[in-house]
Short mmCIF file of C-alpha atoms in Angstrom, two decimals:
data_model
loop_
_atom_site.label_atom_id
_atom_site.label_comp_id
_atom_site.label_asym_id
_atom_site.label_seq_id
_atom_site.Cartn_x
_atom_site.Cartn_y
_atom_site.Cartn_z
CA MET A 9 -5.24 6.57 -5.00
CA GLY A 10 -2.20 4.08 -5.26
CA ILE A 11 -0.08 3.19 -2.26
CA HIS A 12 2.77 4.84 -3.79
CA GLN A 13 1.10 8.10 -3.44
CA VAL A 14 0.03 7.53 0.18
CA THR A 15 3.71 6.39 1.23
CA ALA A 16 5.00 9.68 0.12
CA PHE A 17 3.84 11.39 3.40
CA LEU A 18 5.51 8.72 5.30
CA SER A 19 9.23 8.42 6.47
CA VAL A 20 10.27 5.18 7.68
CA GLU A 21 9.76 6.28 11.26
CA THR A 22 6.12 7.09 10.67
CA THR A 23 5.59 3.68 8.69
CA ILE A 24 6.79 1.64 11.73
CA ALA A 25 4.89 3.36 14.29
CA ARG A 26 1.58 1.97 15.92
CA LEU A 27 -1.16 3.74 17.53
CA HIS A 28 -3.22 1.31 19.86
CA GLY A 29 -6.85 2.12 19.09
CA GLY A 30 -6.23 5.07 16.99
CA LEU A 31 -6.09 8.84 17.56
CA GLN A 32 -9.47 9.14 16.97
CA GLY A 33 -10.52 9.87 20.75
CA THR A 34 -10.37 6.08 21.33
CA ARG A 35 -8.32 4.27 23.70
CA LYS A 36 -6.77 0.64 23.70
CA ASN A 37 -8.33 -2.30 25.25
CA ARG A 38 -6.22 -5.21 26.27
CA CYS A 39 -7.95 -8.48 26.75
CA CYS A 40 -6.91 -10.72 29.41
CA CYS A 41 -7.92 -13.95 30.54
CA PRO A 42 -7.59 -14.46 34.63
CA MET A 43 -7.88 -17.88 36.03
CA VAL A 44 -10.26 -18.38 39.05
CA ASP A 45 -9.75 -21.57 40.90
CA GLY A 46 -7.89 -23.17 38.02
CA GLU A 47 -10.97 -22.24 35.43
CA PRO A 48 -10.46 -19.50 33.21
CA ARG A 49 -12.81 -16.70 33.25
CA PRO A 50 -14.47 -14.95 30.52
CA TRP A 51 -12.31 -12.42 28.42
CA LEU A 52 -12.60 -9.09 29.84
CA PRO A 53 -10.79 -5.68 28.80
CA SER A 54 -8.20 -4.38 31.01
CA PRO A 55 -8.39 -0.82 32.28
CA ALA A 56 -7.88 2.03 29.74
CA PRO A 57 -4.26 3.33 29.68
CA ALA A 58 -3.30 6.56 30.51
CA MET A 59 -3.17 9.22 27.66
CA ASP A 60 0.57 9.32 27.67
CA GLU A 61 0.35 5.64 26.16
CA ILE A 62 -1.02 7.13 22.77
CA THR A 63 1.05 6.25 19.88
CA PHE A 64 0.79 6.41 16.35
CA LYS A 65 -0.34 3.63 13.96
CA SER A 66 0.94 2.85 10.45
CA ASP A 67 -2.01 3.58 8.63
CA THR A 68 -2.18 7.32 9.83
CA VAL A 69 -0.11 10.10 8.42
CA LEU A 70 2.10 12.04 10.60
CA SER A 71 3.61 15.27 9.49
CA ASP A 72 7.42 15.93 9.60
CA VAL A 73 6.94 18.87 11.90
CA HIS A 74 5.62 16.52 14.53
CA LEU A 75 7.74 13.45 13.71
CA HIS A 76 11.11 15.00 14.60
CA THR A 77 10.35 15.28 18.07
CA PRO A 78 7.69 12.46 18.75
CA ASN A 79 8.66 11.81 22.39
CA GLN A 80 8.50 15.40 23.70
CA ARG A 81 5.84 16.84 26.06
CA GLN A 82 2.35 17.42 23.96
CA LEU A 83 -0.36 19.77 25.49
CA MET A 84 -3.75 18.23 24.60
CA VAL A 85 -6.21 20.83 25.21
CA ARG A 86 -9.33 19.11 23.81
CA LEU A 87 -11.11 16.54 21.27
CA SER A 88 -12.08 17.85 18.03
CA GLY A 89 -15.91 17.41 17.00
CA VAL A 90 -15.20 14.06 15.36
CA GLY A 91 -13.26 12.75 18.37
CA GLN A 92 -9.60 13.58 17.70
CA PRO A 93 -7.24 14.58 20.39
CA VAL A 94 -6.16 18.29 19.42
CA PHE A 95 -2.77 19.77 20.68
CA LEU A 96 -1.67 23.33 21.38
CA SER A 97 2.00 24.02 19.80
CA GLN A 98 3.74 27.08 19.48
CA PHE A 99 6.15 28.06 16.92
CA LYS A 100 9.07 30.82 17.40
CA LEU A 101 9.13 33.94 15.28
CA LEU A 102 12.55 35.12 15.12
CA TRP A 103 11.83 38.70 14.96
CA ASN A 104 14.80 41.04 14.64
CA GLN A 105 17.34 38.14 14.99
CA ALA A 106 19.89 36.77 12.50
CA SER A 107 18.20 33.64 10.99
CA GLN A 108 20.04 30.74 9.35
CA THR A 109 18.80 27.92 7.29
CA ASP A 110 20.47 24.98 6.31
CA SER A 111 18.77 22.27 4.35
CA GLY A 112 21.47 19.60 5.21
CA ALA A 113 20.48 17.93 1.93
CA GLU A 114 23.43 16.61 -0.18
CA GLY A 115 24.31 18.96 -2.91
CA GLY A 116 23.47 22.29 -1.59
CA SER A 117 22.27 24.30 1.41
CA HIS A 118 20.33 27.21 2.13
CA ARG A 119 22.61 30.57 2.99
CA ALA A 120 22.71 32.03 6.20
CA HIS A 121 20.52 35.29 5.99
CA HIS A 122 20.79 38.50 8.45
CA THR A 123 17.28 40.19 8.63
CA GLU A 124 15.52 42.43 10.82
CA VAL A 125 11.67 42.22 10.57
CA THR A 126 9.68 44.34 13.14
CA PRO A 127 6.90 42.55 14.76
CA PRO A 128 3.58 44.12 14.79
CA ALA A 129 3.20 47.17 17.37
CA ARG A 130 2.58 45.67 20.82
CA SER A 131 -1.08 47.06 21.70
CA GLY A 132 -2.63 46.65 24.80
CA CYS A 133 -2.96 43.00 24.48
CA SER A 134 -2.36 40.88 27.60
CA SER A 135 0.15 38.24 27.91
CA GLU A 136 -1.33 34.87 27.60
CA ALA A 137 0.12 31.68 29.16
CA VAL A 138 2.65 29.96 26.54
CA SER A 139 2.32 26.30 25.87
CA LEU A 140 5.23 24.25 25.16
CA GLN A 141 7.98 24.52 22.30
CA ALA A 142 6.70 22.24 19.70
CA GLY A 143 8.43 20.11 17.06
CA ALA A 144 9.33 23.33 15.38
CA ASP A 145 12.53 23.43 17.65
CA ALA A 146 14.03 20.56 15.88
CA THR A 147 17.28 21.52 14.53
CA SER A 148 18.08 21.40 11.09
CA GLN A 149 18.90 17.57 10.33
CA GLU A 150 20.16 15.71 7.12
CA GLY A 151 17.59 16.20 4.45
CA VAL A 152 16.06 13.42 2.04
CA ALA A 153 18.47 12.55 -0.86
CA ALA A 154 18.15 9.92 -3.44
CA GLN A 155 21.33 7.68 -3.23
CA LEU A 156 21.54 5.16 -6.15
CA ASP A 157 24.35 2.58 -6.54
CA GLU A 158 25.68 2.21 -10.12
CA ASP A 159 23.03 0.02 -11.35
CA GLY A 160 20.56 2.48 -10.46
CA ASP A 161 19.01 1.01 -7.56
CA LEU A 162 18.26 2.66 -4.54
CA ASP A 163 21.20 2.38 -1.82
CA VAL A 164 19.97 2.45 1.76
CA VAL A 165 22.47 3.42 4.19
CA ARG A 166 21.66 1.77 7.52
CA ARG A 167 23.09 3.03 10.83
CA PRO A 168 25.08 0.50 12.77
CA ARG A 169 23.40 -1.67 15.42
CA ALA A 170 24.26 -0.48 18.79
CA ALA A 171 24.56 -3.03 21.56
CA SER A 172 21.36 -2.88 23.15
CA PRO A 173 20.97 -3.14 26.99
CA SER A 174 18.86 -5.69 28.46
CA LYS A 175 16.37 -3.13 29.62
CA PRO A 176 15.87 -0.39 26.69
CA SER A 177 15.65 2.93 28.59
CA GLY A 178 12.91 4.14 25.83
CA PRO A 179 10.07 2.76 24.05
CA PRO A 180 10.47 -0.02 21.47
CA ARG A 181 11.26 1.01 18.19
CA ASP A 182 8.18 0.11 16.73
CA LYS A 183 6.24 2.52 19.08
CA VAL A 184 6.32 6.33 19.20
CA HIS A 185 4.46 7.78 21.86
CA PRO A 186 4.46 11.20 22.92
CA MET A 187 3.88 12.38 26.45
CA ILE A 188 0.43 13.77 26.72
CA LEU A 189 -0.12 16.65 29.12
CA THR A 190 -3.77 17.78 29.60
CA GLN A 191 -4.82 21.48 30.06
CA GLU A 192 -4.49 21.25 33.86
CA GLU A 193 -0.89 19.74 33.72
CA ASP A 194 0.45 22.83 31.67
CA ASP A 195 1.98 24.06 34.86
CA VAL A 196 4.65 21.62 34.92
CA LEU A 197 6.24 23.32 31.96
CA GLY A 198 7.15 26.05 34.52
CA ASP A 199 9.59 28.63 33.07
CA GLU A 200 10.21 26.61 29.92
CA ALA A 201 7.20 27.37 28.63
CA ARG A 202 7.09 31.10 29.25
CA GLU A 203 10.33 31.81 28.01
CA SER A 204 9.05 33.69 25.02
CA GLY A 205 6.56 36.73 24.85
CA PRO A 206 3.25 36.31 22.98
CA TYR A 207 4.93 38.55 20.22
CA ASP A 208 7.48 35.88 19.55
CA VAL A 209 5.33 32.83 18.83
CA ILE A 210 2.33 31.88 16.98
CA LYS A 211 0.22 29.30 18.81
CA ILE A 212 -1.51 26.88 16.81
CA GLU A 213 -4.08 24.03 17.76
CA HIS A 214 -3.51 20.89 15.52
CA THR A 215 -3.88 16.89 15.65
CA MET A 216 -0.85 15.01 15.34
CA ALA A 217 -1.78 11.91 13.29
CA THR A 218 -4.81 11.61 10.91
CA PRO A 219 -6.02 9.44 8.17
CA LEU A 220 -5.02 10.92 4.57
CA GLU A 221 -8.34 12.81 4.48
CA ASP A 222 -7.52 14.96 7.64
CA VAL A 223 -3.89 15.79 6.88
CA GLY A 224 -5.11 19.66 6.92
CA LYS A 225 -5.33 19.34 10.50
CA GLN A 226 -1.75 19.08 11.07
CA VAL A 227 1.11 21.55 10.56
CA TRP A 228 3.32 21.06 7.52
CA ARG A 229 6.57 22.24 6.69
CA GLY A 230 5.28 23.81 3.58
CA ALA A 231 2.93 26.16 5.35
CA LEU A 232 5.94 27.29 7.59
CA PHE A 233 8.11 27.87 4.38
CA LEU A 234 5.13 29.98 2.93
CA ALA A 235 4.88 31.72 6.31
CA ASP A 236 8.70 32.59 5.99
CA TYR A 237 8.14 34.15 2.24
CA ILE A 238 5.22 36.42 3.69
CA LEU A 239 7.08 37.65 6.77
CA SER A 240 10.20 38.48 4.43
CA GLN A 241 8.12 40.05 1.71
CA ARG A 242 5.99 42.31 3.83
CA ASP A 243 5.74 45.02 1.02
CA LEU A 244 4.15 42.43 -1.48
CA PHE A 245 1.58 41.76 0.90
CA GLN A 246 0.96 45.35 2.61
CA GLY A 247 -2.93 46.43 2.47
CA ARG A 248 -3.71 43.58 0.08
CA THR A 249 -6.61 41.18 -0.22
CA VAL A 250 -5.35 37.84 0.05
CA LEU A 251 -7.07 34.27 -0.52
CA GLU A 252 -5.58 31.46 0.83
CA LEU A 253 -6.66 27.96 -0.47
CA GLY A 254 -6.61 24.73 1.58
CA ALA A 255 -5.52 26.88 4.63
CA GLY A 256 -5.69 23.96 6.94
CA THR A 257 -4.72 25.14 10.48
CA GLY A 258 -4.53 28.58 9.16
CA LEU A 259 -0.93 29.17 10.04
CA ALA A 260 -0.04 31.02 6.84
CA SER A 261 -3.34 33.15 6.61
CA ILE A 262 -2.68 34.37 10.19
CA LEU A 263 0.95 35.71 9.52
CA ALA A 264 -0.46 37.09 6.12
CA ALA A 265 -2.88 39.17 8.04
CA THR A 266 -0.11 40.88 9.96
CA VAL A 267 0.48 42.75 6.99
CA ALA A 268 -2.57 42.25 4.58
CA GLN A 269 -5.77 44.25 4.93
CA THR A 270 -8.17 41.23 4.51
CA VAL A 271 -7.26 37.49 4.54
CA TYR A 272 -9.87 35.09 3.09
CA CYS A 273 -8.78 31.76 4.90
CA THR A 274 -10.64 28.87 3.30
CA ASP A 275 -10.87 25.25 3.10
CA VAL A 276 -13.68 22.51 3.49
CA GLY A 277 -15.11 20.61 6.65
CA ALA A 278 -16.89 22.28 9.52
CA ASP A 279 -14.73 20.89 11.96
CA LEU A 280 -11.19 21.96 10.31
CA LEU A 281 -12.71 25.63 9.63
CA ALA A 282 -13.82 25.75 13.28
CA MET A 283 -9.93 25.01 14.08
CA CYS A 284 -8.69 27.63 11.91
CA GLN A 285 -11.12 30.15 13.89
CA ARG A 286 -9.81 29.16 17.19
CA ASN A 287 -6.24 29.59 16.00
CA ILE A 288 -6.90 33.02 14.70
CA ALA A 289 -8.64 33.94 17.93
CA LEU A 290 -5.41 32.75 19.92
CA ASN A 291 -3.36 34.92 17.81
CA SER A 292 -5.35 37.75 17.48
CA HIS A 293 -2.72 40.10 19.21
CA LEU A 294 -0.49 39.56 16.28
CA THR A 295 -2.95 40.98 13.65
CA ALA A 296 -4.76 43.46 15.92
CA ALA A 297 -1.98 46.14 15.43
CA GLY A 298 -2.04 46.13 12.01
CA GLY A 299 -5.80 46.16 11.39
CA GLY A 300 -5.68 43.01 9.24
CA VAL A 301 -8.97 41.26 9.25
CA ILE A 302 -9.14 37.23 8.75
CA LYS A 303 -12.40 35.74 7.35
CA VAL A 304 -12.87 31.77 7.69
CA LYS A 305 -14.76 30.47 4.72
CA GLU A 306 -15.72 27.28 3.13
CA LEU A 307 -14.37 27.07 -0.31
CA ASP A 308 -14.58 23.61 -2.12
CA TRP A 309 -12.41 23.10 -4.98
CA LEU A 310 -14.95 20.26 -6.62
CA LYS A 311 -17.77 22.94 -6.79
CA ASP A 312 -17.92 25.86 -9.24
CA ASP A 313 -19.62 28.25 -6.84
CA LEU A 314 -19.26 29.33 -3.40
CA CYS A 315 -21.67 28.38 -0.73
CA THR A 316 -24.02 31.24 0.21
CA ASP A 317 -26.50 29.49 2.41
CA PRO A 318 -26.75 31.35 5.77
CA GLU A 319 -27.75 28.14 7.44
CA VAL A 320 -24.24 26.34 6.61
CA PRO A 321 -21.38 27.11 8.79
CA PHE A 322 -18.62 29.55 7.15
CA SER A 323 -20.49 30.24 4.27
CA TRP A 324 -20.33 33.30 2.14
CA SER A 325 -22.28 36.75 2.25
CA GLU A 326 -23.08 38.64 -1.07
CA GLU A 327 -20.80 41.32 0.33
CA ASP A 328 -17.89 38.88 1.02
CA ILE A 329 -18.13 37.53 -2.67
CA SER A 330 -18.12 41.15 -3.93
CA ASP A 331 -15.03 42.08 -1.93
CA LEU A 332 -13.28 38.80 -2.91
CA TYR A 333 -13.69 39.42 -6.56
CA GLY A 334 -13.25 42.91 -6.49
CA HIS A 335 -10.10 43.49 -4.24
CA THR A 336 -8.19 39.97 -4.05
CA THR A 337 -4.92 40.25 -5.87
CA ILE A 338 -2.74 37.33 -4.21
CA LEU A 339 -3.67 33.65 -3.72
CA LEU A 340 -1.87 31.38 -1.47
CA ALA A 341 -1.77 27.58 -1.38
CA ALA A 342 0.66 25.31 0.61
CA GLU A 343 1.33 21.63 0.98
CA VAL A 344 -1.97 20.75 -0.96
CA PHE A 345 -0.43 19.00 -3.96
CA TYR A 346 -0.18 15.49 -2.69
CA ASP A 347 -3.09 13.51 -4.39
CA ASP A 348 -3.39 14.00 -8.48
CA ASP A 349 -7.38 14.53 -8.29
CA LEU A 350 -6.95 17.25 -5.75
CA THR A 351 -3.98 18.83 -7.58
CA ASP A 352 -6.34 18.87 -11.06
CA ALA A 353 -9.04 20.32 -8.77
CA LEU A 354 -6.97 23.08 -7.13
CA PHE A 355 -5.58 24.31 -10.52
CA LYS A 356 -9.07 24.51 -12.11
CA THR A 357 -10.03 26.68 -9.02
CA LEU A 358 -7.25 28.70 -9.51
CA SER A 359 -8.33 29.19 -13.28
CA ARG A 360 -11.97 29.79 -12.36
CA LEU A 361 -11.11 32.47 -9.58
CA ALA A 362 -8.66 34.35 -11.88
CA HIS A 363 -11.46 34.76 -14.58
CA ARG A 364 -13.64 36.16 -12.06
CA LEU A 365 -11.29 38.46 -10.29
CA LYS A 366 -11.29 42.01 -11.22
CA ASN A 367 -7.71 42.86 -10.88
CA ALA A 368 -4.43 40.96 -12.13
CA SER A 369 -3.25 38.30 -9.45
CA THR A 370 -0.40 36.41 -8.40
CA ALA A 371 -0.97 33.03 -7.12
CA ILE A 372 2.13 31.69 -4.75
CA LEU A 373 2.38 27.98 -4.15
CA SER A 374 4.51 25.92 -1.82
CA VAL A 375 5.18 22.27 -2.63
CA GLU A 376 7.64 19.81 -1.00
CA LYS A 377 9.22 17.57 -3.49
CA ARG A 378 8.79 14.18 -1.62
CA LEU A 379 11.13 11.29 -3.00
CA ASN A 380 9.37 7.97 -2.84
CA PHE A 381 10.21 4.33 -4.08
CA THR A 382 7.40 2.75 -5.82
CA LEU A 383 7.07 -0.86 -6.39
CA ARG A 384 5.30 0.07 -9.90
CA HIS A 385 8.17 1.74 -10.96
CA LEU A 386 10.82 0.09 -8.91
CA GLU A 387 12.84 3.31 -8.68
CA VAL A 388 12.69 6.51 -6.71
CA THR A 389 10.11 8.84 -8.08
CA CYS A 390 8.40 11.93 -7.19
CA GLU A 391 4.78 11.47 -8.81
CA ALA A 392 2.88 13.79 -7.04
CA TYR A 393 5.54 16.59 -7.45
CA ASP A 394 5.87 15.64 -11.01
CA HIS A 395 2.16 16.15 -11.54
CA PHE A 396 2.20 19.45 -9.83
CA ARG A 397 4.80 20.28 -12.51
CA SER A 398 2.87 19.39 -15.26
CA CYS A 399 -0.31 21.35 -14.27
CA LEU A 400 1.95 24.39 -14.00
CA ARG A 401 3.21 23.78 -17.72
CA ARG A 402 -0.61 23.22 -18.88
CA LEU A 403 -1.62 26.30 -17.09
CA GLU A 404 1.12 28.21 -18.64
CA GLY A 405 0.24 27.01 -22.16
CA LEU A 406 -3.28 27.83 -22.22
CA THR A 407 -3.67 30.03 -25.18
CA GLY A 408 -6.91 31.63 -26.75
CA GLY A 409 -8.37 33.07 -23.53
CA ARG A 410 -8.40 36.68 -22.16
CA LEU A 411 -5.93 35.63 -19.42
CA ARG A 412 -2.47 35.20 -19.69
CA PHE A 413 -0.60 32.68 -17.03
CA ALA A 414 3.05 32.97 -16.47
CA VAL A 415 4.85 30.62 -13.99
CA GLU A 416 8.43 31.11 -12.44
CA PRO A 417 10.09 29.57 -9.69
CA VAL A 418 10.73 31.70 -6.47
CA ASP A 419 14.33 32.39 -5.30
CA VAL A 420 14.34 30.56 -1.85
CA SER A 421 17.18 32.28 -0.44
CA PHE A 422 14.85 34.69 1.54
CA PRO A 423 15.31 34.53 5.35
CA GLN A 424 14.05 31.93 7.78
CA LEU A 425 11.82 33.60 10.38
CA LEU A 426 10.21 30.64 11.77
CA VAL A 427 11.97 27.61 13.66
CA TYR A 428 11.71 24.66 11.68
CA GLU A 429 13.68 22.15 9.57
CA ARG A 430 14.00 23.97 6.17
CA ILE A 431 15.21 21.46 3.83
CA GLN A 432 16.12 21.48 0.13
CA GLN A 433 13.20 19.99 -1.10
CA LEU A 434 10.77 22.90 -0.35
CA GLU A 435 9.86 24.87 -3.26
CA LEU A 436 7.85 28.02 -4.20
CA TRP A 437 6.27 28.71 -7.41
CA LYS A 438 4.60 31.80 -8.57
CA VAL A 439 1.88 32.28 -11.35
CA PHE A 440 1.13 35.49 -12.57
CA VAL A 441 -2.31 36.26 -14.01
CA GLU A 442 -2.77 39.23 -16.28
CA PRO A 443 -5.11 40.08 -18.93
CA VAL A 444 -4.21 39.59 -22.62
CA THR A 445 -3.78 42.89 -24.03
CA GLU A 446 -2.26 42.51 -27.42
CA LEU A 447 -4.33 43.48 -30.43
CA ILE A 448 -5.06 40.07 -32.30
CA VAL A 449 -5.00 40.57 -36.05
CA SER A 450 -7.07 38.31 -38.03
CA GLU A 451 -5.92 36.75 -41.18
CA ASP A 452 -8.28 38.81 -43.03
CA THR A 453 -7.42 41.99 -41.77
CA ALA A 454 -3.67 41.02 -42.02
CA SER A 455 -4.43 40.41 -45.99
#
């Protein structure tokens, strides 16, 4: 994949950030050469730094959800199976409140919406200790908009350089390192962490910076955007069987299960799927009242068949496969269109699944249109997004089969029911899959 595609994920703030030693469970080691009696001693590593010195390095990818509040307190709960620090964040659910969205992007904004959505009936679940308010509390900020001068060149507006004090109060600009809390230090949050009840938040374990291949372990705006749509269109999901492809941390699947009957939360990688399973357990009180069931399964887009080996974690039973093909009517995917090869694989998987499903189905796809200046084109482009749109057109143009695919954009004026930065570049697309019922008259018959 070209560098222009990778940098589509990285804002300026992310690109200049540094992670000393990485966020892979390692710590940075400084070397020093002390003098003893005028003679240098061998190089020795300095003591490992405290966890609050963890920062982000330029060759990792950091979600905008976490980027907007990089120096806030973050509760680290464990190391993942591959040694990555795992954090616990909570995202507010705006039940029964007037919600307002504002893209802040030039040329338009989302309108304010008043909505009343009833949270799940509160069964006898005990209240759990609530962790910190995550980066989801970021207020709406000015969105990204391409500014071009009269010659078509990218016009970058820079903030005026302020007079710098002799000793800056914060970390240097090339360092962004949050305050890391361990599980035992959670009490320092005090009343702030317990302002909301368990039914007013969804708690998600996630990582904060990863290599590109592990971006599914972070929380992305597109998943929150899709979750907003699910919560505002509850009748569409009521009692349905839902399949999410590339579920990541499982956020959208969990909220779908507050109204759906069965949700298949799928992705690849035992460590990521185990994280999904933990997040489902953390939010079981949200899904229990409605009776929704979430099943975490492996679904590899690069393979034609589902894994049925009982020795493999998160494999499929014959009963699950029968239920999947016999009852699924809604498919979901959010923020999985960042690499052309993976996008192609996703659309092939959609087509393959649609042909195996017994019922007509609808796929709901969430994508963020990321603007990116590329050296290859020497202009602002959206290559990953453009490829996604070309795949939609090819899918809609398929003829001669027993299924018809119809594509349409979703009106994004639905209410915002989660707290996050909802920008204008977020889009939802629907793909309607129906059997071809028209009689095709052959030329011989017509003559």
